[in-house]
Coordinates of C-alpha atoms and ligand atoms in Angstrom, one line a residue:
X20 CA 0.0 0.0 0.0
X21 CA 1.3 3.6 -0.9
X22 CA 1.1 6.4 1.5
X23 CA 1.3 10.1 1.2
X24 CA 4.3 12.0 1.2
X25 CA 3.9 14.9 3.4
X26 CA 7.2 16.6 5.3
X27 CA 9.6 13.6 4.6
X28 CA 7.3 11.1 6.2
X29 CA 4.8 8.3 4.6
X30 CA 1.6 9.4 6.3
X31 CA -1.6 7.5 5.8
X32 CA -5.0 9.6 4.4
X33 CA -7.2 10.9 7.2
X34 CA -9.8 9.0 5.8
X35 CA -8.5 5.8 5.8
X36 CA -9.5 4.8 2.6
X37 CA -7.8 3.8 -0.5
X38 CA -7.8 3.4 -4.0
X39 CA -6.7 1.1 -6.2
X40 CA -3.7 1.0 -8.5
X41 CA -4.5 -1.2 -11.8
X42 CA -1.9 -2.0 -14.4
X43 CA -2.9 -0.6 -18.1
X44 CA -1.8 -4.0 -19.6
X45 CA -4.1 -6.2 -17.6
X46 CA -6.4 -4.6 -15.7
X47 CA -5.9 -6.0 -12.8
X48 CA -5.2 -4.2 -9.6
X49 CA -1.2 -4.6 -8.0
X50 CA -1.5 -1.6 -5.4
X51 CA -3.4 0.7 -3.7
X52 CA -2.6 4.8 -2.9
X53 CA -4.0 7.1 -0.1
X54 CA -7.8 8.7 -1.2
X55 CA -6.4 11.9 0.1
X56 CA -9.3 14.6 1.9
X57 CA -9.1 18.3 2.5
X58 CA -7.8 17.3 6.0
X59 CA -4.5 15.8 4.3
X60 CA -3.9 18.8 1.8
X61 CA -4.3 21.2 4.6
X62 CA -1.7 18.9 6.4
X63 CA 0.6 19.2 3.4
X64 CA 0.0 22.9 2.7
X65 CA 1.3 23.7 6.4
X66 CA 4.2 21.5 5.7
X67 CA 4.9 23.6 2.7
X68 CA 4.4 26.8 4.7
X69 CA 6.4 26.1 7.7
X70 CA 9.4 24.7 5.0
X71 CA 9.0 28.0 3.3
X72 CA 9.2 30.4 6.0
X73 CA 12.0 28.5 8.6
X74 CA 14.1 26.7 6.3
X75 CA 14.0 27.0 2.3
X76 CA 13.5 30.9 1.9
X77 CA 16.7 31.1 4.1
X78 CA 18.4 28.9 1.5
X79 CA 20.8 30.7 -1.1
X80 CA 19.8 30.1 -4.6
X81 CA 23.8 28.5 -4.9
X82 CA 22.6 26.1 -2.5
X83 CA 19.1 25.1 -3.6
X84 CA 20.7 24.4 -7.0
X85 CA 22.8 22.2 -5.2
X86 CA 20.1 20.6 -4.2
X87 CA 18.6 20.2 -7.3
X88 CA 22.0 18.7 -8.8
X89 CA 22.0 16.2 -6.5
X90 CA 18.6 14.7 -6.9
X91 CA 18.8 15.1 -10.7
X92 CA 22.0 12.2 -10.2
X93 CA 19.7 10.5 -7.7
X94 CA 17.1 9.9 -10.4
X95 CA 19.6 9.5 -12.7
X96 CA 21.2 6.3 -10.1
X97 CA 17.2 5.4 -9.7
X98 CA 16.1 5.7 -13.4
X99 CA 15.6 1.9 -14.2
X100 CA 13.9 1.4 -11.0
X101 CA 11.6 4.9 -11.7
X102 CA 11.2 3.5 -14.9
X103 CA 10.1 0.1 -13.9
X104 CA 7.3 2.1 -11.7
X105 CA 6.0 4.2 -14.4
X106 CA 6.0 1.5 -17.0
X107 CA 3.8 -0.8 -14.7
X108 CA 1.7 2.5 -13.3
X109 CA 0.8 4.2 -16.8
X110 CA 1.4 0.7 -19.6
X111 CA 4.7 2.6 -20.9
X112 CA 6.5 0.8 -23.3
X113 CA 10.3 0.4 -21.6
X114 CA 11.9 2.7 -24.0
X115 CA 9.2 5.1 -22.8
X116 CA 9.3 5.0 -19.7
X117 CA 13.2 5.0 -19.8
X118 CA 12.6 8.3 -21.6
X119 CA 10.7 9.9 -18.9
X120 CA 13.1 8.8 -16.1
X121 CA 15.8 10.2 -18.0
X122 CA 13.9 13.9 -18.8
X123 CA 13.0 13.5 -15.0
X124 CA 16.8 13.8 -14.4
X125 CA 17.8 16.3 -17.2
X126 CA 14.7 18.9 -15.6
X127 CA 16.4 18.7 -12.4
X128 CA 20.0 19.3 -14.0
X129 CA 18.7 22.1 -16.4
X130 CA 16.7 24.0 -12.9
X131 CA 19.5 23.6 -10.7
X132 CA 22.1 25.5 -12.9
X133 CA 19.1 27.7 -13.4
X134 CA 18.3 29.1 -9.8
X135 CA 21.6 31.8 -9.0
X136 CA 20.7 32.7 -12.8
X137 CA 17.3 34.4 -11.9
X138 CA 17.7 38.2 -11.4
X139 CA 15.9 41.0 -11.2
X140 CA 16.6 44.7 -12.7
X141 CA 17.9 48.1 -11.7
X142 CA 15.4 50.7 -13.4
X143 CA 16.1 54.2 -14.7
X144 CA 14.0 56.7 -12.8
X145 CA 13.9 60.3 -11.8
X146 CA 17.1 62.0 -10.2
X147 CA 17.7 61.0 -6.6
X148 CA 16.1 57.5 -6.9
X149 CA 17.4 53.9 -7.3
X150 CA 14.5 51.9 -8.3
X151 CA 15.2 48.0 -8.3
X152 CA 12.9 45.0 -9.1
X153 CA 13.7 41.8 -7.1
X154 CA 12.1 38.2 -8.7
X155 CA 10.4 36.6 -5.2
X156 CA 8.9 33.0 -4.7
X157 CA 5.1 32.9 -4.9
X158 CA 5.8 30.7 -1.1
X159 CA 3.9 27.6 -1.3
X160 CA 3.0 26.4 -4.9
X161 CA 0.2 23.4 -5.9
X162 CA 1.3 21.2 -8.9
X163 CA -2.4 19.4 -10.1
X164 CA -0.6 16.6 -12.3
X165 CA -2.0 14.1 -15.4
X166 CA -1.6 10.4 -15.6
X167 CA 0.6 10.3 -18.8
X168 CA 3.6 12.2 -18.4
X169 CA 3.8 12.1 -14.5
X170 CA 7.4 11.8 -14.0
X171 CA 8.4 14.5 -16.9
X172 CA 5.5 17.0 -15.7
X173 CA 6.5 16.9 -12.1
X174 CA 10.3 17.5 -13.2
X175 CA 9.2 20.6 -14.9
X176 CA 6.7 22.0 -13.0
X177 CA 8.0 21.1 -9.2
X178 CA 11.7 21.5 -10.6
X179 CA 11.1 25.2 -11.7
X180 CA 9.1 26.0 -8.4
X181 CA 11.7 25.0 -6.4
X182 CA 14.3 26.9 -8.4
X183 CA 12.7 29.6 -7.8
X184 CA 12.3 29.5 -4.3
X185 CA 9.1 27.4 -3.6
X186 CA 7.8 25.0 -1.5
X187 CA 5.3 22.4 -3.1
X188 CA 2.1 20.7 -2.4
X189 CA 1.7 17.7 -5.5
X190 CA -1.3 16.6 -6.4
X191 CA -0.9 13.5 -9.2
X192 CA -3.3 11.8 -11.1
X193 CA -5.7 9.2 -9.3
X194 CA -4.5 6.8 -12.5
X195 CA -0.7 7.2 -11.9
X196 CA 1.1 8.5 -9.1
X197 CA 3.9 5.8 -7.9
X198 CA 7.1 7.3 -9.7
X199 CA 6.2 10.5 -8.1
X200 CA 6.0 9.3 -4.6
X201 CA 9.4 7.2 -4.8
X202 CA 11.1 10.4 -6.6
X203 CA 9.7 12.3 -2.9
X204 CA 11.4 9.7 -0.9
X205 CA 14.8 10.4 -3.5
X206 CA 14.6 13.6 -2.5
X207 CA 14.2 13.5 1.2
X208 CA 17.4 11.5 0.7
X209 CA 19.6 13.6 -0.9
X210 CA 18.8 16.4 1.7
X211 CA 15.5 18.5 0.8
X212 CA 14.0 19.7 3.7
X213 CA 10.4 18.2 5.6
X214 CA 8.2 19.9 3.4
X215 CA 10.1 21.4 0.2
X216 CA 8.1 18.6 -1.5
X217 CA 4.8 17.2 -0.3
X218 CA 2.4 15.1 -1.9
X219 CA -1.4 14.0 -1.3
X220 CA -2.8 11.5 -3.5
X221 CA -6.5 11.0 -4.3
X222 CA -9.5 11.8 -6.8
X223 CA -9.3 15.5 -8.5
X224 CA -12.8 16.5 -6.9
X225 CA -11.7 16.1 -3.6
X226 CA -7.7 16.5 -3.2
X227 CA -7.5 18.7 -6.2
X228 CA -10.3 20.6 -5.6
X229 CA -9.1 21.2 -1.9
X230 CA -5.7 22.0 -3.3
X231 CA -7.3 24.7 -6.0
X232 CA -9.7 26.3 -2.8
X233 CA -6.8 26.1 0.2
X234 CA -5.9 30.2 1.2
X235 CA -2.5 29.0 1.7
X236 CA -1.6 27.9 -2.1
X237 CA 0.1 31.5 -3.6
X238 CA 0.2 29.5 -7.0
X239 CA -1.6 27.1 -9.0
X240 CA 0.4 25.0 -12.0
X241 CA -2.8 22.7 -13.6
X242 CA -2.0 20.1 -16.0
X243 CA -5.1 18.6 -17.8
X244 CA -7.7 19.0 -19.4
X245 CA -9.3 22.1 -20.9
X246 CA -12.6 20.9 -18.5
X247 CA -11.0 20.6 -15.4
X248 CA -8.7 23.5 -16.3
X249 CA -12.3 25.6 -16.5
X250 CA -13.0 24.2 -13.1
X251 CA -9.4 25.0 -11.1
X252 CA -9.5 28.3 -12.8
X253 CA -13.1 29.4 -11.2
X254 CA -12.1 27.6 -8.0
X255 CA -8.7 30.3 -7.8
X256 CA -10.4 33.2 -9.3
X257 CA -12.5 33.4 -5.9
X258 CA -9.2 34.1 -4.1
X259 CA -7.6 35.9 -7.1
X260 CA -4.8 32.8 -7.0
X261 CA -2.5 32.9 -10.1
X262 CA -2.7 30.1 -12.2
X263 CA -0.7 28.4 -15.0
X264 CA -3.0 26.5 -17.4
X265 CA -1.3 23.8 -19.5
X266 CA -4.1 21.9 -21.3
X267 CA -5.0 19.6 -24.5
X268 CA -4.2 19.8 -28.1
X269 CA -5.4 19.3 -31.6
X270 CA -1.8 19.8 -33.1
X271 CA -0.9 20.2 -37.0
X272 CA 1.4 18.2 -39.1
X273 CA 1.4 20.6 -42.1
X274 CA 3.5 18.9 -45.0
X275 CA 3.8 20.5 -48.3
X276 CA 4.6 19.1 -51.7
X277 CA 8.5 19.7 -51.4
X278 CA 9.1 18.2 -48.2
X279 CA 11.8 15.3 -47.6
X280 CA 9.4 12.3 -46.7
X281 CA 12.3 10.3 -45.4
X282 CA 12.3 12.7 -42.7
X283 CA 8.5 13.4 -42.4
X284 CA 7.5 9.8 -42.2
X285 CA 9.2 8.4 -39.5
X286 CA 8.0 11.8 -37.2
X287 CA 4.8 12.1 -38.3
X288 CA 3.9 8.4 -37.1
X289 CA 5.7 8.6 -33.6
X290 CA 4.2 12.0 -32.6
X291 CA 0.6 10.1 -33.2
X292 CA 1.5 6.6 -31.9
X293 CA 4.2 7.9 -28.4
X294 CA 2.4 7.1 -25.1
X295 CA -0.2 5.2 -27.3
X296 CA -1.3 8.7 -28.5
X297 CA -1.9 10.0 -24.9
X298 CA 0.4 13.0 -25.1
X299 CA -1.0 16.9 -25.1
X300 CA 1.6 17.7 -28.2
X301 CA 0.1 14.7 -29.7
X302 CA 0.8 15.4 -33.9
X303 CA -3.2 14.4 -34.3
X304 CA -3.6 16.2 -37.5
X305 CA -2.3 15.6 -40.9
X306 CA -2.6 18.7 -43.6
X307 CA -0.7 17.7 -46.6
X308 CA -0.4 19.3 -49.7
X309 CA -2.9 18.5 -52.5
X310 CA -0.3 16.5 -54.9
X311 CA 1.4 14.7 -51.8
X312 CA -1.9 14.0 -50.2
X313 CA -2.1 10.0 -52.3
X314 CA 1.4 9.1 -51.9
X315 CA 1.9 10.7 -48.9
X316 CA -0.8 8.3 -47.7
X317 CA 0.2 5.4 -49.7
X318 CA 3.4 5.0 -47.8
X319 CA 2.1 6.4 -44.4
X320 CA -0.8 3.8 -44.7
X321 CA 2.2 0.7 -44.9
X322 CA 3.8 1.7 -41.8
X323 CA 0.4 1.9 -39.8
X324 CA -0.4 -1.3 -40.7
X325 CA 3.3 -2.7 -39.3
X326 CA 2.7 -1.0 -35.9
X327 CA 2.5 -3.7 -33.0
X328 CA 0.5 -2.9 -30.0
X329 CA 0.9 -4.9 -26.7
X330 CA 1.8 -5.1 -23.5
X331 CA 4.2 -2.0 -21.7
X332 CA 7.1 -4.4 -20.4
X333 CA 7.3 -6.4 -24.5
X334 CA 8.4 -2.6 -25.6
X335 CA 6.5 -2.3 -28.8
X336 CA 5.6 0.2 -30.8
X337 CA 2.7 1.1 -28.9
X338 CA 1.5 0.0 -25.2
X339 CA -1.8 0.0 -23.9
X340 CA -4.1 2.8 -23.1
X341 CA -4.3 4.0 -19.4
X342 CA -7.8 2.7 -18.4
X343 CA -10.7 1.1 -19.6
X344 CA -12.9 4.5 -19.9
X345 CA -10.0 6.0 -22.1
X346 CA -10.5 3.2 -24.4
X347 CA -13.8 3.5 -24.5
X348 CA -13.6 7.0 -25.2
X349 CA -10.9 6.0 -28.2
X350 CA -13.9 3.7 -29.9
X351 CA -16.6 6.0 -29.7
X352 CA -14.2 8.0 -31.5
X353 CA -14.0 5.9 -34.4
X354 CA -17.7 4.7 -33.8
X355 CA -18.1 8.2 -35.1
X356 CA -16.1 8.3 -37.7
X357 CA -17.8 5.3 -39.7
X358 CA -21.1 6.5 -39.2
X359 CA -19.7 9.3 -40.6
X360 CA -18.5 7.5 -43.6
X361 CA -15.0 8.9 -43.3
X362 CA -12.6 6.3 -44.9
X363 CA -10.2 3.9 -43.0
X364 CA -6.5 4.2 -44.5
X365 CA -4.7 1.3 -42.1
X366 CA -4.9 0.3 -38.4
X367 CA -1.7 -1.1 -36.9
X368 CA -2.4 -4.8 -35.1
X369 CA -2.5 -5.9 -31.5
X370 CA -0.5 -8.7 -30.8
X371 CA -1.7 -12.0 -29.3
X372 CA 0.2 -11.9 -26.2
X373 CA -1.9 -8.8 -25.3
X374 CA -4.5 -10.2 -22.4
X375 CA -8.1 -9.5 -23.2
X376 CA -8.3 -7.6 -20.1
X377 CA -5.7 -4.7 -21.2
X378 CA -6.7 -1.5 -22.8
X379 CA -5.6 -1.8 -25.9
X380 CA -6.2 0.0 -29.0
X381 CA -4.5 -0.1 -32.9
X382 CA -3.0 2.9 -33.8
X383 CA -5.5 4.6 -37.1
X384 CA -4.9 6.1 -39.9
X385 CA -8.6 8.1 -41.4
X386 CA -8.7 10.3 -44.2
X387 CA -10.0 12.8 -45.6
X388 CA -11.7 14.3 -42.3
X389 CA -14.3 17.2 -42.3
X390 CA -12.7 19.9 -40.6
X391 CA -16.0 20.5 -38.9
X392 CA -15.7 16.6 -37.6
X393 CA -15.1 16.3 -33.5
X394 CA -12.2 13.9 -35.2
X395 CA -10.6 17.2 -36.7
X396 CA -11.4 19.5 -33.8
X397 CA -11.7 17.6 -30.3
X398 CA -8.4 15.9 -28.3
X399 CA -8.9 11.5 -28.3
X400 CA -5.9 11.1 -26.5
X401 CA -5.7 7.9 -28.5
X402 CA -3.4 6.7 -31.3
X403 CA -5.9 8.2 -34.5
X404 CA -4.1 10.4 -37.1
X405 CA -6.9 12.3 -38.5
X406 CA -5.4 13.3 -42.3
X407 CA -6.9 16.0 -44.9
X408 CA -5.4 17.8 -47.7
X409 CA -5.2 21.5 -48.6
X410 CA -4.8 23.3 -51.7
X411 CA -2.2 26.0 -50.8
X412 CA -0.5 28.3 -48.2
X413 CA -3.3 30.0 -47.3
X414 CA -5.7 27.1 -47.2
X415 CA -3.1 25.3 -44.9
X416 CA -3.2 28.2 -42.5
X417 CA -7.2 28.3 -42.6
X418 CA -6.7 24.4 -41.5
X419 CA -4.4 24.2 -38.8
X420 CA -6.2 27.1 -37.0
X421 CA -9.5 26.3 -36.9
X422 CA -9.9 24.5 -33.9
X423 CA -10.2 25.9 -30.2
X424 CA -6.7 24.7 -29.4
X425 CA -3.2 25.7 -30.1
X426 CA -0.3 24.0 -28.8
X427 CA 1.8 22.9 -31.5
X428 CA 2.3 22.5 -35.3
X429 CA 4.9 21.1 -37.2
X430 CA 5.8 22.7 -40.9
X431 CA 7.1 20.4 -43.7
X432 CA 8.9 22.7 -46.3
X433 CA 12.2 23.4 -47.8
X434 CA 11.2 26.7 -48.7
X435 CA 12.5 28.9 -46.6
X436 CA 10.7 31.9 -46.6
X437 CA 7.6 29.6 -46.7
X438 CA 9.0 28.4 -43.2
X439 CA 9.2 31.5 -41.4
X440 CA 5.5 32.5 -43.2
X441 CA 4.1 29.6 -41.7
X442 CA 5.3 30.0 -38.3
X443 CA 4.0 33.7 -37.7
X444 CA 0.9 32.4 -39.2
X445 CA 0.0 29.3 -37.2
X446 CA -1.3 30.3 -33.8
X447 CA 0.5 27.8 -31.4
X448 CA 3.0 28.0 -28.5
X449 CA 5.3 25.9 -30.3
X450 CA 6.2 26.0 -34.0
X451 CA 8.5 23.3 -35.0
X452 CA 10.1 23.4 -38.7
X453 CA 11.1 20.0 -40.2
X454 CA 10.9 18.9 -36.8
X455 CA 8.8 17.5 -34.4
X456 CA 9.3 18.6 -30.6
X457 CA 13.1 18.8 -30.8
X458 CA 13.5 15.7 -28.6
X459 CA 11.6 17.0 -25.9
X460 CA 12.9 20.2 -25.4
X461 CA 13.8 21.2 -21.8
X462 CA 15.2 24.1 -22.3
X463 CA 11.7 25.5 -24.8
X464 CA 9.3 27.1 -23.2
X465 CA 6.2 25.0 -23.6
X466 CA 2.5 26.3 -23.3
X467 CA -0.3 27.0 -25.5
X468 CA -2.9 29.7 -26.8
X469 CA -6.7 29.6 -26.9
X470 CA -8.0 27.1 -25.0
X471 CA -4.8 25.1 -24.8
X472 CA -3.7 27.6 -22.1
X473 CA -1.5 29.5 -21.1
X474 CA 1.6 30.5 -18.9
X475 CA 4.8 29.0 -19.7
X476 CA 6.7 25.6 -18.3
X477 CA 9.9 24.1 -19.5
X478 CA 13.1 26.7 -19.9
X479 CA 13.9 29.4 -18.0
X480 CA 10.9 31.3 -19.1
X481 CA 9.0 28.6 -16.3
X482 CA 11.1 30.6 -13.6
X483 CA 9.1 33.8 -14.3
X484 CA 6.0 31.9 -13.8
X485 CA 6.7 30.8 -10.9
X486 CA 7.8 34.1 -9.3
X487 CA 5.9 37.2 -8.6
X488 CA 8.1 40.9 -9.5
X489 CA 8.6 43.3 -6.4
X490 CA 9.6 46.9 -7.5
X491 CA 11.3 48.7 -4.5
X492 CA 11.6 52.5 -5.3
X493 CA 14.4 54.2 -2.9
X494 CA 14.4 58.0 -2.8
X495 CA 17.7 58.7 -1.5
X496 CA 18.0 62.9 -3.2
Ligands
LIG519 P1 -7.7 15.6 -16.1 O1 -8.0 17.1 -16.3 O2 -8.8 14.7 -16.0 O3 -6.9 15.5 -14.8 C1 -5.7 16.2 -14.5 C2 -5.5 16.3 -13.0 O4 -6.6 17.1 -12.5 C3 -5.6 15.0 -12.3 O5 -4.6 14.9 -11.2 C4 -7.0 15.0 -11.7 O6 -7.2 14.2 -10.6 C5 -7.2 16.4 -11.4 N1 -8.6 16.9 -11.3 C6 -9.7 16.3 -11.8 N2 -10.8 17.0 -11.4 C7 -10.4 18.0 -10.6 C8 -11.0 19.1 -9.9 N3 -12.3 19.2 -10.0 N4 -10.3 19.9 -9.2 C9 -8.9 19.8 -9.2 N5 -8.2 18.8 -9.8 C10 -8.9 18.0 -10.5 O7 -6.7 15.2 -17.2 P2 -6.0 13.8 -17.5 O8 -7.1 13.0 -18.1 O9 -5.3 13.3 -16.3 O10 -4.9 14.2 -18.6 C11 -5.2 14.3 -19.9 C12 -5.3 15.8 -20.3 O11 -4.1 16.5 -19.9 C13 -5.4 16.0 -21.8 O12 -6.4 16.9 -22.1 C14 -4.0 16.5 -22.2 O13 -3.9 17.2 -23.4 C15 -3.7 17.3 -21.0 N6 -2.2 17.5 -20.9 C16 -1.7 18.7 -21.2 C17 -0.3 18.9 -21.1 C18 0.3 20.2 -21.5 O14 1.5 20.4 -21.1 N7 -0.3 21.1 -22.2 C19 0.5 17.8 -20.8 C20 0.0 16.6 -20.5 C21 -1.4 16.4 -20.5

């Protein structure tokens, strides 16, 4: 049974009751966590507080980098065995889930050489004034995590919070939270302080909520969905909390006729088919230019069909998805789709090893998708490439930004001045030019516009975030 993680100690929930922890590529259950209450996020909280106030404000930014460095080599010492957690947890395929330990590390390397770097300004002003601006810590910051990126979400959102100065409260998903809590313990072990990092497990209506409402959060960082991002925003605005909002996606491949389809293929097909689809950068649109659009999908429609999906720990090309309801929500999907009539191109296979009781699903390739379609506008957080073709620049522009979201596109061009066109014209947080997410990308800010959110993580832009600007105006004649 796990516990929570509140000021260095495994603490059980105040309301004694737990929850159960199921593995993706069987369903069955393997664990149990804490069903954290309002009780044990106000424990947490004044953890946090008392950490902030007595014992990590006092800290030099020098030393909390330290800090940082050494729990970055701790998960780097601990990355099979984090790995081995999150795989079982979330149904990661082991290169995956190697991968996330290994960001995990590289967040805490990139914020601890990050925190004596923060400054703030000297400003001109009238004569016989020094006017300075100083970057503070919010205090005590809440992280409100998802299920499929928990290790590399918590590096980037708890690692720039505590570069900048902050103590955390961590609220992960009900559906994967394991990694998390051992990466707590690694970091009570390499010297953080009773409280720097606290975390309450649970359901999101009743620890997240409580999290969202508590007067003594200075911060909120949500990671979700664009619903429950609604939600935590309303919840803060009633105590004017500042909030960072990093939500879903409906993200643009945009190919056009000259592009190198060596290069396009091989990208196009893992940004659909990585974390079985489940990923808020997820590539889940395919725009390709008129007189590509056949061949394109000719080739495009092989490889689908040579995709293996099965179970996290045979590392295939695609591993489960994380529970049954996701799945569900993956066929009604394509349910739609053929009662649409919108043609099939190729469906990768699940392999027979893959127990009936696992939540599996084929990665899909559809064509020629109505832009108006909920396939072409909404997030499935599944492994369906929804392709259509366009008839020039412009009409490539009017594609990729007609839905609510705008997180990421990727450009396909060797034109040049075509490239830059493209990426002042697609309205996204991320633009990536023959490219797709620049292998992660810790050191680029990350974030969306519209109703993908907003606020910045990853980078040092994530510092600013997490930081509020004092101006102190000294009249000294
Ligand atoms: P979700 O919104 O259902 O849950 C996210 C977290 O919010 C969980 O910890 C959940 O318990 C909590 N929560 C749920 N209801 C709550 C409430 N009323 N108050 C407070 N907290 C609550 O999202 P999910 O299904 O876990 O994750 C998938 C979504 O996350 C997708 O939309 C995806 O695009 C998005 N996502 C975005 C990014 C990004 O950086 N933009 C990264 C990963 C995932």
């Amino acid at each position: 049974m796990q516990l929570h993680y509140i000021a260095n100690a495994s603490v059980r929930s105040a309301s004694e009751r737990t929850l159960p922890v199921i593995d993706p590529s069987d369903g069955q259950v393997y664990d149990s966590i804490q069903r954290g209450t309002a009780e044990d996020v106000d424990a947490a909280v004044q953890a946090a507080r008392h950490c902030y106030e007595k014992v990590w404000s006092k800290l030099s930014a020098a030393e909390r980098g330290r800090l940082l460095m050494r729990l970055s080599m701790k998960v780097a010492e601990h990355a099979d065995e984090l790995a081995a957690i999150e795989q079982r947890d979330c149904g990661k395929p082991t290169r995956q889930a190697k991968a996330d330990a290994a960001a995990l590390a590289r967040y805490f390397e990139f914020y601890a050489g990050a925190c004596d770097k923060l400054h703030g300004d000297t400003l001109p002003y009238q004569e016989g004034y020094t006017v300075l601006t100083w970057r503070e810590p919010h205090g005590v910051t809440g992280h409100v995590i998802p299920w499929n990126y928990p290790m590399q979400i918590f590096g980037r959102s708890v690692g720039g919070a505590l570069a900048a100065g902050n103590a955390c409260v961590v609220k992960p998903s009900e559906d994967a939270c394991l990694s998390l809590l051992r990466v707590a313990q690694l970091a009570a072990e390499v010297g953080f302080p009773a409280g720097a990092i606290n975390i309450v497990t649970g359901y999101g209506h009743e620890v997240g909520d409580a999290l969202a409402r508590h007067p003594g959060i200075d911060h909120i960082s949500f990671t979700g969905s664009p619903s429950v991002g609604t939600i935590i925003q309303q919840v803060a605005a009633e105590r004017h909390c500042p909030v960072t909002l990093e939500l879903g996606g409906k993200s643009p491949q945009i190919v056009f006729a000259d592009a190198d389809l060596d290069q396009v293929l091989p990208t196009v097909i893992n940004a659909i088919v990585q974390n079985a689809g489940q990923t808020c950068s997820a590539g889940s649109r395919l725009l390709v230019e008129r007189s590509l659009y056949e061949p394109l999908l000719d080739r495009l429609g092989a490889a689908f069909s040579r995709l293996r999906v099965g179970p996290a720990a045979m590392d295939l090309d695609v591993g489960p998805l994380i529970r049954q309801t996701q799945q569900q929500r993956v066929w009604d999907f394509l349910s739609d789709a053929q009662v649409a009539g919108i043609p099939m191109v190729a469906q990768g296979q699940v392999v027979d090893e893959a127990p009936e009781t696992g939540y599996y699903q084929a990665p899909t390739l559809l064509r020629d998708v109505p832009v108006s379609h909920r396939l072409a506008q909404e997030e499935v957080f599944g492994p369906v490439l929804a392709a259509m073709s366009f008839q020039d620049e412009d009409h490539a522009v009017e594609l990729a930004n007609a839905t609510q979201f705008g997180l990421v596109a990727g450009v396909w061009t060797r034109d040049g001045a075509r490239q830059l066109r493209m990426a002042r014209r697609v309205r996204s947080g991320q633009v990536f030019i023959n490219n797709y997410g620049a292998g992660g990308g810790v050191e680029l800010p990350f974030g969306g516009v519209k109703s993908s959110g907003y606020g910045r993580e990853k980078g040092f832009e994530a510092l600013l975030g997490f930081t509020t600007l004092k101006t102190v105006a000294i009249k000294h004649g």
